[in-house]
Tab-separated table of C-alpha atoms in Angstrom:
chain	number	residue	atom	x	y	z
A	1	MET	CA	-12.013	4.434	6.746
A	2	LYS	CA	-13.799	5.589	3.275
A	3	ALA	CA	-11.334	5.557	0.646
A	4	ALA	CA	-10.764	9.144	-1.255
A	5	LEU	CA	-10.208	7.342	-4.217
A	6	ALA	CA	-10.849	3.979	-5.854
A	7	LEU	CA	-10.274	2.630	-9.010
A	8	GLU	CA	-12.624	-0.666	-9.991
A	9	ALA	CA	-11.231	-2.876	-12.546
A	10	LEU	CA	-10.571	0.483	-14.537
A	11	ALA	CA	-9.155	0.353	-18.312
A	12	VAL	CA	-7.888	3.348	-19.691
A	13	GLY	CA	-6.205	4.060	-23.445
A	14	ASN	CA	-5.770	7.164	-25.564
A	15	PRO	CA	-8.451	7.852	-28.240
A	16	GLY	CA	-8.538	5.739	-31.556
A	17	GLY	CA	-6.338	3.152	-29.619
A	18	PRO	CA	-6.072	-0.166	-27.562
A	19	ALA	CA	-6.340	0.410	-24.121
A	20	ILE	CA	-2.825	0.629	-22.395
A	21	LEU	CA	-3.953	-0.635	-19.000
A	22	SER	CA	-6.734	-2.649	-18.060
A	23	GLY	CA	-8.073	-4.304	-14.785
A	24	LEU	CA	-6.850	-1.818	-12.315
A	25	SER	CA	-7.987	-1.939	-9.082
A	26	LEU	CA	-6.916	0.099	-5.689
A	27	GLU	CA	-8.028	2.237	-3.058
A	28	VAL	CA	-6.137	5.451	-1.723
A	29	ARG	CA	-7.334	6.347	1.693
A	30	PRO	CA	-7.367	10.131	3.085
A	31	GLY	CA	-4.164	11.269	3.710
A	32	GLU	CA	-2.378	8.609	2.235
A	33	VAL	CA	0.745	8.917	-0.831
A	34	VAL	CA	0.713	6.315	-3.065
A	35	ALA	CA	3.833	5.943	-5.664
A	36	LEU	CA	3.001	4.837	-8.877
A	37	LEU	CA	6.279	3.369	-10.267
A	38	GLY	CA	7.035	1.667	-13.942
A	39	ALA	CA	9.264	1.561	-16.457
A	40	ASN	CA	8.791	4.617	-19.335
A	41	GLY	CA	5.636	3.924	-21.406
A	42	CYS	CA	3.947	1.497	-19.404
A	43	GLY	CA	1.137	3.873	-18.916
A	44	LYS	CA	1.457	5.892	-15.834
A	45	THR	CA	0.702	9.475	-17.311
A	46	THR	CA	-2.224	7.961	-19.308
A	47	LEU	CA	-3.471	6.134	-15.752
A	48	LEU	CA	-3.431	9.515	-14.222
A	49	ARG	CA	-5.112	11.410	-17.086
A	50	GLY	CA	-7.550	8.533	-16.846
A	51	ILE	CA	-8.438	9.447	-13.298
A	52	ALA	CA	-8.592	13.060	-14.166
A	53	GLY	CA	-11.134	12.301	-16.789
A	54	LEU	CA	-8.720	13.590	-19.448
A	55	VAL	CA	-8.581	10.356	-21.224
A	56	LEU	CA	-11.784	8.313	-21.420
A	57	GLU	CA	-11.951	5.283	-19.533
A	58	ARG	CA	-12.513	1.869	-21.671
A	59	ALA	CA	-13.995	0.192	-18.693
A	60	GLY	CA	-14.451	0.318	-14.788
A	61	LYS	CA	-14.992	2.519	-12.804
A	62	VAL	CA	-13.637	5.389	-10.509
A	63	TRP	CA	-14.743	6.463	-7.192
A	64	LEU	CA	-14.313	9.539	-5.722
A	65	ARG	CA	-15.121	9.653	-1.512
A	66	GLY	CA	-17.465	6.770	-2.088
A	67	GLN	CA	-19.334	8.167	-5.157
A	68	VAL	CA	-18.824	6.906	-8.881
A	69	ALA	CA	-16.877	9.609	-10.368
A	70	PRO	CA	-18.769	12.189	-13.148
A	71	ARG	CA	-17.295	12.095	-16.639
A	72	GLY	CA	-14.754	14.606	-17.680
A	73	ALA	CA	-12.388	16.826	-16.419
A	74	VAL	CA	-13.867	19.773	-15.372
A	75	ALA	CA	-16.553	17.438	-13.400
A	76	ARG	CA	-14.064	15.505	-11.554
A	77	THR	CA	-12.253	18.541	-10.813
A	78	GLU	CA	-15.164	20.133	-9.057
A	79	ALA	CA	-15.673	16.625	-7.208
A	80	GLY	CA	-12.588	17.151	-5.527
A	81	LEU	CA	-10.028	16.173	-7.832
A	82	ALA	CA	-6.919	17.372	-9.128
A	83	LEU	CA	-3.787	17.103	-11.163
A	84	ALA	CA	-0.359	18.233	-11.304
A	85	PHE	CA	1.330	17.703	-14.685
A	86	GLN	CA	4.522	16.967	-15.662
A	87	ASN	CA	5.918	20.058	-17.341
A	88	PRO	CA	5.030	23.052	-15.456
A	89	ASP	CA	4.723	25.070	-18.714
A	90	ASP	CA	1.590	23.143	-19.504
A	91	GLN	CA	-0.180	24.430	-16.435
A	92	LEU	CA	1.128	27.936	-15.817
A	93	PHE	CA	-1.348	30.757	-17.326
A	94	GLY	CA	-1.034	33.328	-15.069
A	95	THR	CA	1.582	36.300	-15.296
A	96	THR	CA	2.632	36.352	-12.009
A	97	VAL	CA	2.742	33.167	-9.309
A	98	GLY	CA	-0.075	35.088	-6.950
A	99	GLU	CA	-2.592	35.246	-10.146
A	100	ASP	CA	-1.818	31.738	-11.310
A	101	VAL	CA	-2.635	30.652	-8.137
A	102	ALA	CA	-5.666	32.456	-8.030
A	103	ILE	CA	-7.261	30.961	-10.754
A	104	GLY	CA	-8.431	27.758	-9.692
A	105	PRO	CA	-10.218	29.205	-6.773
A	106	MET	CA	-11.457	31.804	-9.201
A	107	HIS	CA	-12.985	29.260	-11.021
A	108	GLN	CA	-14.558	27.152	-8.529
A	109	GLY	CA	-16.480	30.687	-7.688
A	110	LEU	CA	-14.636	31.995	-4.348
A	111	ALA	CA	-15.216	35.368	-3.172
A	112	PRO	CA	-12.705	37.709	-3.499
A	113	ASP	CA	-11.320	37.447	-0.004
A	114	ALA	CA	-11.536	33.766	0.071
A	115	VAL	CA	-9.476	33.337	-3.140
A	116	ARG	CA	-6.803	35.792	-1.292
A	117	ALA	CA	-7.040	33.564	1.744
A	118	ARG	CA	-6.515	30.285	-0.598
A	119	VAL	CA	-3.665	31.903	-2.369
A	120	ASP	CA	-1.638	32.947	0.625
A	121	GLU	CA	-2.424	29.485	2.519
A	122	ALA	CA	-1.170	27.698	-0.525
A	123	LEU	CA	2.222	29.915	-1.272
A	124	ALA	CA	2.738	29.194	2.210
A	125	ALA	CA	2.449	25.643	2.373
A	126	THR	CA	4.883	24.864	-1.052
A	127	GLY	CA	7.346	27.906	0.583
A	128	LEU	CA	6.463	30.549	-2.222
A	129	THR	CA	5.108	33.084	-0.121
A	130	HIS	CA	7.764	35.498	-1.412
A	131	LEU	CA	7.188	35.081	-4.705
A	132	ALA	CA	3.856	35.661	-4.926
A	133	GLU	CA	4.873	38.781	-6.948
A	134	ARG	CA	7.418	37.395	-9.217
A	135	PRO	CA	6.963	36.753	-13.090
A	136	ILE	CA	6.410	33.255	-13.980
A	137	GLU	CA	9.056	33.262	-16.664
A	138	ALA	CA	11.241	34.470	-14.327
A	139	LEU	CA	11.037	31.501	-12.014
A	140	SER	CA	13.245	28.634	-11.425
A	141	PHE	CA	12.050	25.122	-12.875
A	142	GLY	CA	11.932	24.345	-9.452
A	143	GLU	CA	10.087	27.126	-8.735
A	144	LYS	CA	7.465	26.424	-11.402
A	145	LYS	CA	6.663	22.952	-10.031
A	146	ARG	CA	6.206	24.490	-6.706
A	147	ALA	CA	3.924	27.070	-8.126
A	148	CYS	CA	1.523	24.533	-10.205
A	149	LEU	CA	1.484	22.459	-7.044
A	150	ALA	CA	0.551	25.423	-5.122
A	151	GLY	CA	-1.943	26.268	-7.821
A	152	VAL	CA	-3.820	22.708	-7.191
A	153	LEU	CA	-3.699	23.008	-3.357
A	154	ALA	CA	-5.583	26.295	-3.877
A	155	MET	CA	-8.481	24.446	-5.137
A	156	HIS	CA	-8.686	22.429	-2.103
A	157	PRO	CA	-8.625	18.717	-3.522
A	158	ALA	CA	-9.494	15.834	-1.774
A	159	VAL	CA	-7.594	13.650	-4.023
A	160	LEU	CA	-4.332	15.470	-5.618
A	161	LEU	CA	-2.714	13.354	-9.079
A	162	LEU	CA	1.148	14.465	-9.418
A	163	ASP	CA	2.871	13.365	-12.728
A	164	GLU	CA	6.475	13.299	-12.130
A	165	PRO	CA	6.945	16.143	-9.603
A	166	THR	CA	10.677	15.575	-9.147
A	167	ALA	CA	11.423	15.402	-12.659
A	168	GLY	CA	14.601	17.848	-13.789
A	169	LEU	CA	14.958	18.821	-10.246
A	170	ASP	CA	18.569	18.564	-8.630
A	171	PRO	CA	18.880	16.035	-5.430
A	172	VAL	CA	18.198	18.726	-3.031
A	173	GLY	CA	15.123	19.701	-4.830
A	174	GLU	CA	14.328	15.926	-4.957
A	175	ARG	CA	14.577	15.315	-1.242
A	176	GLU	CA	12.706	18.763	-0.370
A	177	THR	CA	9.664	17.397	-2.847
A	178	ALA	CA	9.827	13.906	-1.028
A	179	GLY	CA	9.386	16.254	2.294
A	180	LEU	CA	6.869	18.576	0.946
A	181	LEU	CA	4.379	15.731	-0.182
A	182	ARG	CA	4.827	13.982	2.991
A	183	ARG	CA	3.809	16.861	4.819
A	184	LEU	CA	0.814	17.995	2.918
A	185	ALA	CA	-0.662	14.539	3.008
A	186	ARG	CA	-0.659	14.419	6.857
A	187	GLU	CA	-1.498	18.124	7.230
A	188	ARG	CA	-4.443	18.225	4.802
A	189	ASP	CA	-5.538	14.955	5.150
A	190	VAL	CA	-5.421	14.525	0.862
A	191	ALA	CA	-4.997	11.373	-0.876
A	192	LEU	CA	-2.236	11.760	-3.280
A	193	VAL	CA	-0.959	9.441	-6.510
A	194	VAL	CA	2.324	10.157	-7.477
A	195	SER	CA	4.034	8.895	-10.650
A	196	THR	CA	7.670	8.772	-10.334
A	197	HIS	CA	10.920	7.553	-11.143
A	198	ALA	CA	13.039	8.404	-8.282
A	199	THR	CA	12.871	5.343	-6.137
A	200	ASP	CA	15.430	6.541	-3.606
A	201	GLU	CA	12.816	9.434	-2.799
A	202	VAL	CA	10.058	6.985	-2.427
A	203	PRO	CA	10.750	5.807	1.154
A	204	PHE	CA	10.670	8.910	2.213
A	205	PHE	CA	7.172	10.085	1.147
A	206	ALA	CA	5.025	6.747	0.276
A	207	ASP	CA	3.042	4.583	2.411
A	208	ARG	CA	2.162	2.376	-0.561
A	209	VAL	CA	3.754	1.684	-4.181
A	210	ALA	CA	2.103	0.749	-6.924
A	211	ILE	CA	3.921	-1.052	-9.734
A	212	LEU	CA	2.694	-1.138	-13.380
A	213	GLY	CA	3.783	-3.187	-16.261
A	214	GLU	CA	2.591	-5.753	-18.807
A	215	GLY	CA	-0.577	-3.391	-19.199
A	216	ARG	CA	-1.860	-3.523	-15.866
A	217	LEU	CA	-1.105	-3.448	-11.507
A	218	LEU	CA	1.909	-5.847	-10.918
A	219	ALA	CA	1.865	-5.064	-7.203
A	220	PHE	CA	0.250	-2.764	-4.886
A	221	GLY	CA	1.881	-2.410	-0.811
A	222	PRO	CA	4.005	-0.797	1.147
A	223	PRO	CA	7.842	0.029	0.005
A	224	ALA	CA	9.508	-2.296	2.071
A	225	GLU	CA	6.995	-5.269	0.917
A	226	VAL	CA	7.489	-4.373	-2.673
A	227	PHE	CA	11.306	-3.498	-3.232
A	228	ARG	CA	12.286	-6.716	-1.323
A	229	ASP	CA	10.871	-8.614	-4.355
A	230	ALA	CA	13.673	-8.585	-6.666
A	231	ALA	CA	12.071	-10.589	-9.652
A	232	LEU	CA	8.842	-8.318	-9.766
A	233	LEU	CA	11.551	-4.840	-9.859
A	234	ALA	CA	13.215	-6.994	-12.781
A	235	ARG	CA	10.179	-7.605	-14.311
A	236	ALA	CA	8.693	-4.365	-14.416
A	237	HIS	CA	12.299	-2.850	-15.578
A	238	LEU	CA	13.366	-1.225	-12.239
A	239	ARG	CA	15.193	-1.009	-9.158
A	240	ALA	CA	15.191	-0.835	-5.767
A	241	PRO	CA	16.532	2.354	-3.834
A	242	ALA	CA	20.068	2.484	-3.925
A	243	VAL	CA	20.881	1.557	-0.065
A	244	ALA	CA	19.132	-1.301	-0.664
A	245	GLU	CA	21.086	-2.447	-3.648
A	246	LEU	CA	23.957	-1.844	-1.824
A	247	TRP	CA	22.717	-3.798	1.452
A	248	THR	CA	22.013	-6.773	-0.557
A	249	GLN	CA	25.493	-7.064	-2.228
A	250	LEU	CA	27.160	-6.786	1.043
A	251	ALA	CA	24.383	-9.185	2.797
A	252	PRO	CA	26.709	-12.071	2.515
A	253	PHE	CA	29.204	-10.140	4.876
A	254	LEU	CA	26.555	-8.610	7.331
A	255	PRO	CA	24.964	-10.313	10.320
A	256	GLU	CA	21.561	-9.476	9.386
A	257	SER	CA	21.550	-10.887	6.183
A	258	GLY	CA	18.609	-12.552	6.500
A	259	GLU	CA	16.211	-9.984	7.260
A	260	ALA	CA	14.970	-7.410	4.463
A	261	PRO	CA	17.353	-4.689	2.906
A	262	PRO	CA	17.201	-1.061	4.611
A	263	LEU	CA	15.754	1.562	2.094
A	264	THR	CA	16.863	4.588	3.568
A	265	VAL	CA	20.974	5.558	4.305
A	266	ALA	CA	19.285	6.376	7.931
A	267	GLU	CA	17.891	3.182	8.640
A	268	ALA	CA	20.952	1.454	7.311
A	269	ALA	CA	23.371	3.111	9.776
A	270	ARG	CA	20.765	2.456	12.442
A	271	ARG	CA	21.038	-1.133	11.958
A	272	LEU	CA	24.855	-1.307	11.255
A	273	LEU	CA	25.794	0.592	14.043
A	274	PRO	CA	25.886	-1.776	16.653
A	275	HIS	CA	28.070	-4.060	14.584
A	276	LEU	CA	30.311	-1.668	13.753
A	277	VAL	CA	30.796	-0.040	17.629
A	278	PRO	CA	31.365	-2.577	20.315
A	279	THR	CA	29.029	-2.242	23.413
A	280	ASN	CA	31.503	-3.334	25.794
A	281	GLN	CA	34.725	-1.598	24.905
A	282	GLU	CA	37.612	-1.810	27.900
A	283	ALA	CA	38.709	1.381	29.399
A	284	HIS	CA	42.416	2.143	28.349
A	285	PRO	CA	44.521	4.035	30.540
């Protein structure tokens, strides 16, 4: 399968300064979600902005759907790439939710009927249909986050970059967003690259994890593989999901101590239950 997004020895940095990241090579397939992890200041946002054409790459190439990506943010948007910023107030410009979501399709030159169809579709996908006429300033922070997501979805991107989509959300909002990302990738066959600090949520939405540190890509692989490498996580100043950390602490007392720790509560319960409930209980009168 042809990659929706590919980075080839990419180096990016802010104008006038040294490269923040260099030598990055990875591929993201259609329908795949890649979680981008790393300590504060490691370059996650810079990388997303570089892929989006907002930061000039110093070396290497960005490929979109098998073609070298054009230079500049506008050209890359036209080529099928979209970026949602961490702070929704940096992205919301319409008076109402519906008007804001319509901005992207309008700039794509779609006819009014097609724009309305895109808006309705994006609002439904993000659960915001009932807020179409709501003024932007009347939205909660979580609703603003979803409005930003609806705005980029309305442009039907092949590659969607999300900068900290769960930042500032409560635990319920984090879990709902994780589920939404997973569903959007599958239903729309869009490639997602998601920067996040919410390691507990990563197993719920990510197919693979990319870890940044020391100015480069330290690891790229499935969550179960990446999160079991304690030395790697320490090197990157990260932690595994909380349930995996608990399992590791209890490992000496568990019958499955030699296996990789579970990454979700549901997985931990499934593996523990057979050892907590005897399979051949004697019947009592």
